[in-house]
Coordinates of C-alpha atoms and ligand atoms in Angstrom, one line a residue:
X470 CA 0.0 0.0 0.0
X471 CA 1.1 3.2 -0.9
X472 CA 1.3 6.2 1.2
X473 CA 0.4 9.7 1.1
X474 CA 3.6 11.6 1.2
X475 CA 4.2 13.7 4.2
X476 CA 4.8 17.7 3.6
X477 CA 8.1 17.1 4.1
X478 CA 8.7 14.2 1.4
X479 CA 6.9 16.6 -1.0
X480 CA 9.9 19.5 0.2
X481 CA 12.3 17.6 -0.4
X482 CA 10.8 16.7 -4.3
X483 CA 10.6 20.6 -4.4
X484 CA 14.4 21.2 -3.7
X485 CA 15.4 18.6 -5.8
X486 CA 13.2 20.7 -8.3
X487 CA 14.7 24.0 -7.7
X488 CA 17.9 22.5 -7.7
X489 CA 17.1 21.6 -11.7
X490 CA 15.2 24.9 -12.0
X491 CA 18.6 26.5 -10.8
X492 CA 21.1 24.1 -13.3
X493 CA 18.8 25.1 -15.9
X494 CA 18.5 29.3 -15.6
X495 CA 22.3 29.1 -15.1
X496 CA 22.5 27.1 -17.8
X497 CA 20.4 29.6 -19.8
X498 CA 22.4 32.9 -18.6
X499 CA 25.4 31.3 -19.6
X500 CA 24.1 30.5 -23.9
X501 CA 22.3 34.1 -23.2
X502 CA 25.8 35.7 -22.6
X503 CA 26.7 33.8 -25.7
X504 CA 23.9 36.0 -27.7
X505 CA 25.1 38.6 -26.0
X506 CA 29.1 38.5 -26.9
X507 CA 27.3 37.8 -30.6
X508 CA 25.8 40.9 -30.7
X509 CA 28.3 42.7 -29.4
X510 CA 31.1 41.1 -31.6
X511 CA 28.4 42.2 -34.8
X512 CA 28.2 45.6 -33.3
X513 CA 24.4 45.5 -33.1
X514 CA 23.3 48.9 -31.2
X515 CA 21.2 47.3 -28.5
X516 CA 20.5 44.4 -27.2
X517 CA 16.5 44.5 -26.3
X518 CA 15.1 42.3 -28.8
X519 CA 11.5 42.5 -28.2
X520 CA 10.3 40.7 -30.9
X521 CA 12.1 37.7 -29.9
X522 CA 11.1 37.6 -26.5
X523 CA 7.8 38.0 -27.7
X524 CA 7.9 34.7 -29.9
X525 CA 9.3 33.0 -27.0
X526 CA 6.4 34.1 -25.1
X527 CA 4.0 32.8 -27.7
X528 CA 5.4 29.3 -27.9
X529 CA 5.6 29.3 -23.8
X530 CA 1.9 30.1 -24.0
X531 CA 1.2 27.6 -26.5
X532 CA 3.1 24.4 -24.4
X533 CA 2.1 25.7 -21.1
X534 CA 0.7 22.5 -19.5
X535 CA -0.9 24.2 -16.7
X536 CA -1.7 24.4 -14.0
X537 CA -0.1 27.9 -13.8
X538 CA -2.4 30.1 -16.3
X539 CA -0.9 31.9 -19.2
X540 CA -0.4 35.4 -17.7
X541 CA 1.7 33.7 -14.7
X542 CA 3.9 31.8 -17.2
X543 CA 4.7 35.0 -19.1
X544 CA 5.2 36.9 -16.3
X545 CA 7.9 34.4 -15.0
X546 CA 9.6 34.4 -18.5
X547 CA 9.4 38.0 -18.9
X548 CA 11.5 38.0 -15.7
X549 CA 14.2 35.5 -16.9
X550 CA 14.4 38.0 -20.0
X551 CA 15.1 40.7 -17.9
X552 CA 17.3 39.4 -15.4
X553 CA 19.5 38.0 -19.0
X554 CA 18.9 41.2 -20.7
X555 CA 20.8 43.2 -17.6
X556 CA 23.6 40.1 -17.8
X557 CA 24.1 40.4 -21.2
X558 CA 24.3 45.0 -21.2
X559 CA 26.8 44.4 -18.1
X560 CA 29.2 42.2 -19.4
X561 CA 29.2 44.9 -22.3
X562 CA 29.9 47.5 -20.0
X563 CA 33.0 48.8 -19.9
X564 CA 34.6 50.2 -16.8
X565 CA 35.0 53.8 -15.7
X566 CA 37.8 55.6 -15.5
X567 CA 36.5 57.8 -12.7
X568 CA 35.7 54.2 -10.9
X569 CA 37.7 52.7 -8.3
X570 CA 37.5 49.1 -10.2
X571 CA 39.5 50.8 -12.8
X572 CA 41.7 52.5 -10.1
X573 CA 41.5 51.3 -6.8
X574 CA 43.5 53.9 -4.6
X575 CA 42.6 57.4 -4.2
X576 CA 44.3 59.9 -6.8
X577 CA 46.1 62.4 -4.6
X578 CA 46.6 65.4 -6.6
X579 CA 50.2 67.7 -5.9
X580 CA 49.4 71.4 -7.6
X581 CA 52.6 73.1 -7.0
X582 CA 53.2 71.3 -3.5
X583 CA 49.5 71.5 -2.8
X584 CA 48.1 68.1 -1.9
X585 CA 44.4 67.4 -2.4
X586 CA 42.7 63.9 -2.0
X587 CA 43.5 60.8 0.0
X588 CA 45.1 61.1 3.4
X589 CA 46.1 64.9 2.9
X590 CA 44.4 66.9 5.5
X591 CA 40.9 69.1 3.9
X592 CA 41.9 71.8 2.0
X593 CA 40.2 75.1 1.7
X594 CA 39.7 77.4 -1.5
X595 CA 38.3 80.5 -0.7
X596 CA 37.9 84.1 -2.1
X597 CA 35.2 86.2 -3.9
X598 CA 32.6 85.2 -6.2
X599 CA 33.8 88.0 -8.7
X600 CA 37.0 89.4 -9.6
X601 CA 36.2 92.9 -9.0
X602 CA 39.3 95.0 -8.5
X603 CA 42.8 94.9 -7.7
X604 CA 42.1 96.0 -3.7
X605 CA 39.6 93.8 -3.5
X606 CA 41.9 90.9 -4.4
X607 CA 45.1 92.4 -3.0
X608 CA 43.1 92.4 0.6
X609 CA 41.4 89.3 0.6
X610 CA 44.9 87.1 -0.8
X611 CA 47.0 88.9 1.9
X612 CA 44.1 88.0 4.3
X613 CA 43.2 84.3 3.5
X614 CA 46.9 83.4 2.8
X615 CA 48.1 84.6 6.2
X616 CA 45.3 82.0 7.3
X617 CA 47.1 79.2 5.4
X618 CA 44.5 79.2 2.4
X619 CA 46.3 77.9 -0.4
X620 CA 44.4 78.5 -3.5
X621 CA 42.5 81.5 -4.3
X622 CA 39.2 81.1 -6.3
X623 CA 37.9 84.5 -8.0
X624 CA 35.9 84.5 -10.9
X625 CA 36.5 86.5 -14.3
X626 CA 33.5 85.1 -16.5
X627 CA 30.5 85.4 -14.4
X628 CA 27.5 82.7 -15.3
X629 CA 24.7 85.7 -14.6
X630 CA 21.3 84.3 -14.1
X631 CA 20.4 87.7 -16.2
X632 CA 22.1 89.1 -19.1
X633 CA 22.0 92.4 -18.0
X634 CA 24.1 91.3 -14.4
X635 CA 27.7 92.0 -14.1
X636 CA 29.5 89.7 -16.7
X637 CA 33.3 89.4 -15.2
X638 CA 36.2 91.3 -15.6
X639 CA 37.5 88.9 -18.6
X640 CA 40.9 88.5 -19.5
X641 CA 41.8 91.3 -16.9
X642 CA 40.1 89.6 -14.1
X643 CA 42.5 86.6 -15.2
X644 CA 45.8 88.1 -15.0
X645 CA 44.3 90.2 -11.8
X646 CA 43.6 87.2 -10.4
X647 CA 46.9 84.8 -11.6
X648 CA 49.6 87.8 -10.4
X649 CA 48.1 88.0 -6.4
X650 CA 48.1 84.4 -6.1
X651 CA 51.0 84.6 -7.0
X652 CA 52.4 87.6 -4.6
X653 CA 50.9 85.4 -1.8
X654 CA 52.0 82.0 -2.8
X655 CA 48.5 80.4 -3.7
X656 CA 46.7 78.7 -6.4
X657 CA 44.2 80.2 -9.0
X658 CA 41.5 78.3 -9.6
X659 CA 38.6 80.5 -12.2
X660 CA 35.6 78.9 -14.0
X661 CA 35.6 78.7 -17.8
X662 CA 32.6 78.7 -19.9
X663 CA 33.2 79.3 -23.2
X664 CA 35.6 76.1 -25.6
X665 CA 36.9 79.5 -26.7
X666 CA 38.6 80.6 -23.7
X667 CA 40.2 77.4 -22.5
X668 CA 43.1 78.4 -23.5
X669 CA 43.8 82.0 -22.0
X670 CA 41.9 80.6 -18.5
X671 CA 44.6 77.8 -18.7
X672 CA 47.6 80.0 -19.2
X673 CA 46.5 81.9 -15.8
X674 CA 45.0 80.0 -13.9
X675 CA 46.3 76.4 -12.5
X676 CA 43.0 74.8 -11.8
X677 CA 39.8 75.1 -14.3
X678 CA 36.8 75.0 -13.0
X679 CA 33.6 74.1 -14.7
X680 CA 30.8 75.4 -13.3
X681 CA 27.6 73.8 -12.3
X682 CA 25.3 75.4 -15.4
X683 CA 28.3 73.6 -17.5
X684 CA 28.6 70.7 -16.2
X685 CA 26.3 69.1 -19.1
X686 CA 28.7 71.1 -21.7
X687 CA 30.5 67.8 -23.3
X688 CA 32.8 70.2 -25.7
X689 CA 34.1 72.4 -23.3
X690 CA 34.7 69.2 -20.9
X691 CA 36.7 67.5 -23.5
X692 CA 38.3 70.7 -23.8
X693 CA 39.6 71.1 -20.6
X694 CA 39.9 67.3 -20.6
X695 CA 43.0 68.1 -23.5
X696 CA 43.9 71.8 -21.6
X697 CA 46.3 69.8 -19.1
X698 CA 45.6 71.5 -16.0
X699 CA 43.3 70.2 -13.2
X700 CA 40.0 70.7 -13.1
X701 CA 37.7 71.8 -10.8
X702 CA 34.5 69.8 -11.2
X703 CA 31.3 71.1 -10.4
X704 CA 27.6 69.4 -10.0
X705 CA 25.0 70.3 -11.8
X706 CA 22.0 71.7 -9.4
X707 CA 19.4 69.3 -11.3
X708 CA 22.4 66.3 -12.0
X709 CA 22.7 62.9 -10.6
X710 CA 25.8 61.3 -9.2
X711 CA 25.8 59.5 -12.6
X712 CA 25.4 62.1 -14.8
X713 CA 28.4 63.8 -12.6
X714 CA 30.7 61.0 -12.8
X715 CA 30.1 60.7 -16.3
X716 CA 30.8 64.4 -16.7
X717 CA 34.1 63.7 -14.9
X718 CA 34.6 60.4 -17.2
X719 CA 34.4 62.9 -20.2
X720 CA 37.8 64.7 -18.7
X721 CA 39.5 61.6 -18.6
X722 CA 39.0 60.4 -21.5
X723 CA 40.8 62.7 -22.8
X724 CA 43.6 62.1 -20.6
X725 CA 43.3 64.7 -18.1
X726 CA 43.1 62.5 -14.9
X727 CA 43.3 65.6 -12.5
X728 CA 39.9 66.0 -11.3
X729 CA 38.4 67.6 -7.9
X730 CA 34.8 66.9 -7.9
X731 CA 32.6 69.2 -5.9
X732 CA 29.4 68.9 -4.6
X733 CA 27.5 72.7 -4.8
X734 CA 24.0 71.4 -3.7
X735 CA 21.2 70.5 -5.8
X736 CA 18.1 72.1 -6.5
X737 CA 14.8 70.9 -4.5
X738 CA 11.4 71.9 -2.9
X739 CA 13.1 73.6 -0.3
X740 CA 13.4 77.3 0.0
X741 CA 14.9 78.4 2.9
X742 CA 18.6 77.2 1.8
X743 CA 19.6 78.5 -1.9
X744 CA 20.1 74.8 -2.7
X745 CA 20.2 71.3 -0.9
X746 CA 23.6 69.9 0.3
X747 CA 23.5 66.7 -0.7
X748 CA 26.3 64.8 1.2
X749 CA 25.2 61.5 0.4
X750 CA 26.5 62.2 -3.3
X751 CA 29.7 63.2 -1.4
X752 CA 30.0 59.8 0.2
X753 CA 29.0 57.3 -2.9
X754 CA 31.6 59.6 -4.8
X755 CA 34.1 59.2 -2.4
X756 CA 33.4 55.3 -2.1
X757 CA 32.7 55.1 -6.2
X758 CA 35.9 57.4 -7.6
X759 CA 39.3 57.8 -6.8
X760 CA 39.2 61.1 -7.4
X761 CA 39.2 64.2 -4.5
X762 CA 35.5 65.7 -3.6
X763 CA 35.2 68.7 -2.1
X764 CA 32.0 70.5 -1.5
X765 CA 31.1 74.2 -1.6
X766 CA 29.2 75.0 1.6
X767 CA 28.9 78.7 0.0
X768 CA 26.6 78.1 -2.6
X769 CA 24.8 75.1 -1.6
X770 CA 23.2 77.3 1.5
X771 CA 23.6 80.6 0.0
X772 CA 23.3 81.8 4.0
X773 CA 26.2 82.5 6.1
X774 CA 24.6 81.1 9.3
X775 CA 24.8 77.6 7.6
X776 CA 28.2 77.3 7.1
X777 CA 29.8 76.0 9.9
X778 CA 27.6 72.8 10.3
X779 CA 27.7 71.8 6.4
X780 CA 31.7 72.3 6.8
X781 CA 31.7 70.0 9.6
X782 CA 28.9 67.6 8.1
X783 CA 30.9 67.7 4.8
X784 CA 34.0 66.6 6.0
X785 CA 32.4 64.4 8.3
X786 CA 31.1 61.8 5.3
X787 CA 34.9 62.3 3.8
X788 CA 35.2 65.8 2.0
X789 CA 39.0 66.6 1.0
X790 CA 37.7 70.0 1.1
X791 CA 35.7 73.3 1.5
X792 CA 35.1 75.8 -1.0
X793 CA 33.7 79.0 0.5
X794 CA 33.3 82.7 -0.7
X795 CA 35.1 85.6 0.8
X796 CA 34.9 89.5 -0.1
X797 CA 36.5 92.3 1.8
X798 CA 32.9 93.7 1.8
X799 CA 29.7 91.2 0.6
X800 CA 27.7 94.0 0.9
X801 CA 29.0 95.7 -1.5
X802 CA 30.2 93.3 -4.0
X803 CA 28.8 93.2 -7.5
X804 CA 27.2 89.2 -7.0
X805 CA 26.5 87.6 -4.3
X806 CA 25.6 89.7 -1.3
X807 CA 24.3 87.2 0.8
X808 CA 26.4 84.7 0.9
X809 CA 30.0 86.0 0.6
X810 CA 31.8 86.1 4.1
X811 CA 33.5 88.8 5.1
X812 CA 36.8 88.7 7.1
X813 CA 35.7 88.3 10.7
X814 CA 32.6 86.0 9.4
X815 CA 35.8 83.5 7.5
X816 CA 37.5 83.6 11.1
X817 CA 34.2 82.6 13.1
X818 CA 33.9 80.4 10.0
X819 CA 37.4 78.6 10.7
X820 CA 37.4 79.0 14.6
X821 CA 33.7 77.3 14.5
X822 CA 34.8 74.0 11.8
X823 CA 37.8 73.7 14.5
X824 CA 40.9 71.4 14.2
X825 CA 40.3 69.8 10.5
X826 CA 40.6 72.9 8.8
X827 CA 43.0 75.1 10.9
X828 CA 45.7 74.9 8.4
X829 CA 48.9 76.4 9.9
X830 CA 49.8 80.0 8.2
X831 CA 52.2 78.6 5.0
X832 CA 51.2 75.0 5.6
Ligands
LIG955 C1 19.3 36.5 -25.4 C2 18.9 37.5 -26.2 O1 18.9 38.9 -25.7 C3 17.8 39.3 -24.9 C4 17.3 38.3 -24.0 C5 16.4 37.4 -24.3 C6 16.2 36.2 -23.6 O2 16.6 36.1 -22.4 O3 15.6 35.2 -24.1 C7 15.7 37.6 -25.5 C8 15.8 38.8 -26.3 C9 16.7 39.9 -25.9 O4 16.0 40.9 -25.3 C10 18.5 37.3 -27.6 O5 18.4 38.3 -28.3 O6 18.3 36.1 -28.0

C-alpha cells in the first residue's frame, strides 16, 4: 500500500526541483551571454530584442501545460528575459575611469606642492565670487593666505542668471587674479565657460573650474579634458551622481586624470537654503571614484549662518575640502551679497569648523 507523502517528502521533491530549475537558468544565462558577446562582436546597437522575447512568449503560452495560467507563465519568463537582458548590457559594460575598479586607490593630486585627495588633511579654497578689483583681491589674498589658504578662487566670466548682471572682468580679471596668487604664494583656480577661452583661462589660472550650469557642456569638458591643467568639477543643481561621474569620465577620457569633484547642492522643494547639500552624493563619490570631492558650503546654502555645520557635516562623510566665498565687503560686491563672508565671518567660520581645517599660516 502506498502512502500519502508527508509535507516534508513533498519538500524535499521541491528542492530537488529547484535544484534543476537553478542548473537550468544558469545554464540559460550562460548561452544568453553567448547571444550577448554575438551581438556585441556584430556591433548590433542594442541588445533588447522585443520581438524575440515576444515569440518565446507565444510558444511558452502555447506548451504551457498548466496548472499555472498563461499570464503567470509570461510573467515568470518575462522576468528571466530581464534578469538576461541586464547580464548580457553588463558584461558589455565597460569600466569607468573615474571608478575605483579601474583604479582602486585614491588619486592624490600635488598642484605646485598642494596636496588634495587621499590622506592629505581638507583643504580650503576660498575668495570672492567676482574678480572685481585689484584692492579687492590684493586684501582678501593677503588675508586668507596669512590663514594658510592655499588656493584662491575668484571668478573672471560670471554665469549671470540675467544678461543684463555683471558679466566678469574677462581677461583682466584673469591676470588680476593669476599675479596676487602669486604675490601670496597660492593657487588660482577660475571657472571657464566658453571652448573658446580654454586656453587664455589655462595660461593663468592652475585649476579650471567648470561650473555647475556647465557641467552638461561635453565640448568644453573635452576641452579642458586636453587643456592639461586640473580641473575643478562642479555638480549640476538638477544632475545625478551618474550624470556627474560621467561628466568627470568625459575629462578623462581625454587624458586629463586631475579631477576635484565638488558637490555645490542641488536644486529641491526647499526654499529656505539657496540649494540642498547633498552629502550622500559626497560619500557614494568618495566610495565610487578615486578622485578628490570637495563640497562648496557657500553656494549650496547661499546663508552665512549655515556654514559651519555643512563644513563639519561635509567633512564628516569624507570631503578633502571646503570651498567657501570671501569678499573684503559682501555687501558691497557686485554678485552675491548674501552669501560671501567677510573677514571676521571666514575667522568665526574657521574658529567654528575647529581642528580639520586650521591649516597652519604657509602649511
Ligand atoms: C538573449 C537575447 O537577448 C535578450 C534576452 C532574451 C532572452 O533572455 O531570451 C531575448 C531577447 C533579448 O531581449 C536574444 O536576443 O536572444
Amino acid at each position: 500500500m502506498t502512502q500519502t507523502p508527508t509535507i516534508e517528502d513533498l519538500r524535499a521533491e521541491v528542492d530537488l526541483i529547484n535544484r534543476e530549475l537553478l542548473t537550468l537558468i544558469s545554464r540559460r544565462a550562460e548561452v544568453v551571454e553567448k547571444i550577448g558577446r554575438a551581438k556585441t562582436a556584430e556591433g548590433r546597437p542594442q541588445h533588447y530584442d522585443p520581438a524575440r522575447e515576444e515569440r518565446q512568449l507565444r510558444e511558452l503560452e502555447q506548451l504551457n501545460p498548466g496548472p499555472f495560467p498563461a499570464a503567470t507563465i509570461k510573467a515568470i519568463f518575462k522576468e528571466i528575459f530581464r534578469a538576461s537582458l541586464a547580464l548580457e548590457e553588463s558584461n558589455d559594460k565597460k569600466a569607468l575611469l573615474v571608478s575605483r575598479q579601474v583604479k582602486a586607490e585614491d588619486t592624490v593630486l600635488d598642484i605646485d606642492g598642494v596636496r588634495i585627495g587621499g590622506q592629505e588633511r581638507p583643504v580650503v579654497i576660498a575668495g570672492p565670487c567676482s574678480i572685481e578689483s585689484p584692492e579687492q583681491m590684493e586684501q582678501t589674498a593677503a588675508f586668507l593666505s596669512a590663514r594658510g589658504v592655499r588656493i584662491l578662487r575668484g571668478g573672471a566670466y560670471k554665469p549671470r542668471t540675467s544678461p543684463y548682471g555683471f558679466q566678469g572682468m574677462g581677461v583682466d580679471g584673469l591676470i588680476l587674479g593669476q599675479r596676487v596668487a602669486r604675490d601670496h604664494g597660492m593657487l588660482f583656480v577660475t571657472e571657464v565657460m566658453d571652448t573658446r577661452d580654454v586656453d587664455v583661462v589655462a595660461e593663468h589660472a592652475d585649476i579650471l573650474q567648470i561650473g555647475a550650469r556647465n557641467m552638461h557642456n561635453f565640448a568644453l569638458l573635452r576641452e579642458v579634458g586636453r587643456a592639461r591643467r586640473p580641473v575643478l568639477l562642479k555638480r549640476g543643481f538638477a544632475a545625478t551622481v551618474e550624470e556627474w561621474l560621467y561628466a568627470a569620465e568625459y575629462v578623462l577620457s581625454e587624458g586629463n586624470d586631475e579631477v576635484i569633484l565638488c558637490e555645490r547642492g542641488i536644486r529641491t522643494f526647499e526654499k529656505w537654503t539657496r540649494n540642498t547639500l547633498d552629502l550622500s552624493a559626497v560619500a557614494l563619490a568618495k566610495q565610487m571614484t578615486h578622485l578628490p570631492v570637495i563640497v562648496d558650503v557657500t553656494h549650496a546654502a547661499g546663508r552665512r549662518d549655515l556654514l559651519v555645520p555643512l563644513a563639519k557635516a561635509a567633512l564628516a562623510v569624507g570631503a578633502d575640502g571646503i570651498h567657501v566665498e570671501v569678499h573684503p565687503s559682501p555687501a558691497t560686491a557686485l554678485s552675491d551679497n548674501e552669501q560671501q563672508l567677510d573677514f571676521a565671518g571666514y575667522d568665526a567660520f574657521l574658529a567654528g569648523v575647529g581642528a580639520a581645517l586650521n591649516v597652519p599660516a604657509g602649511g
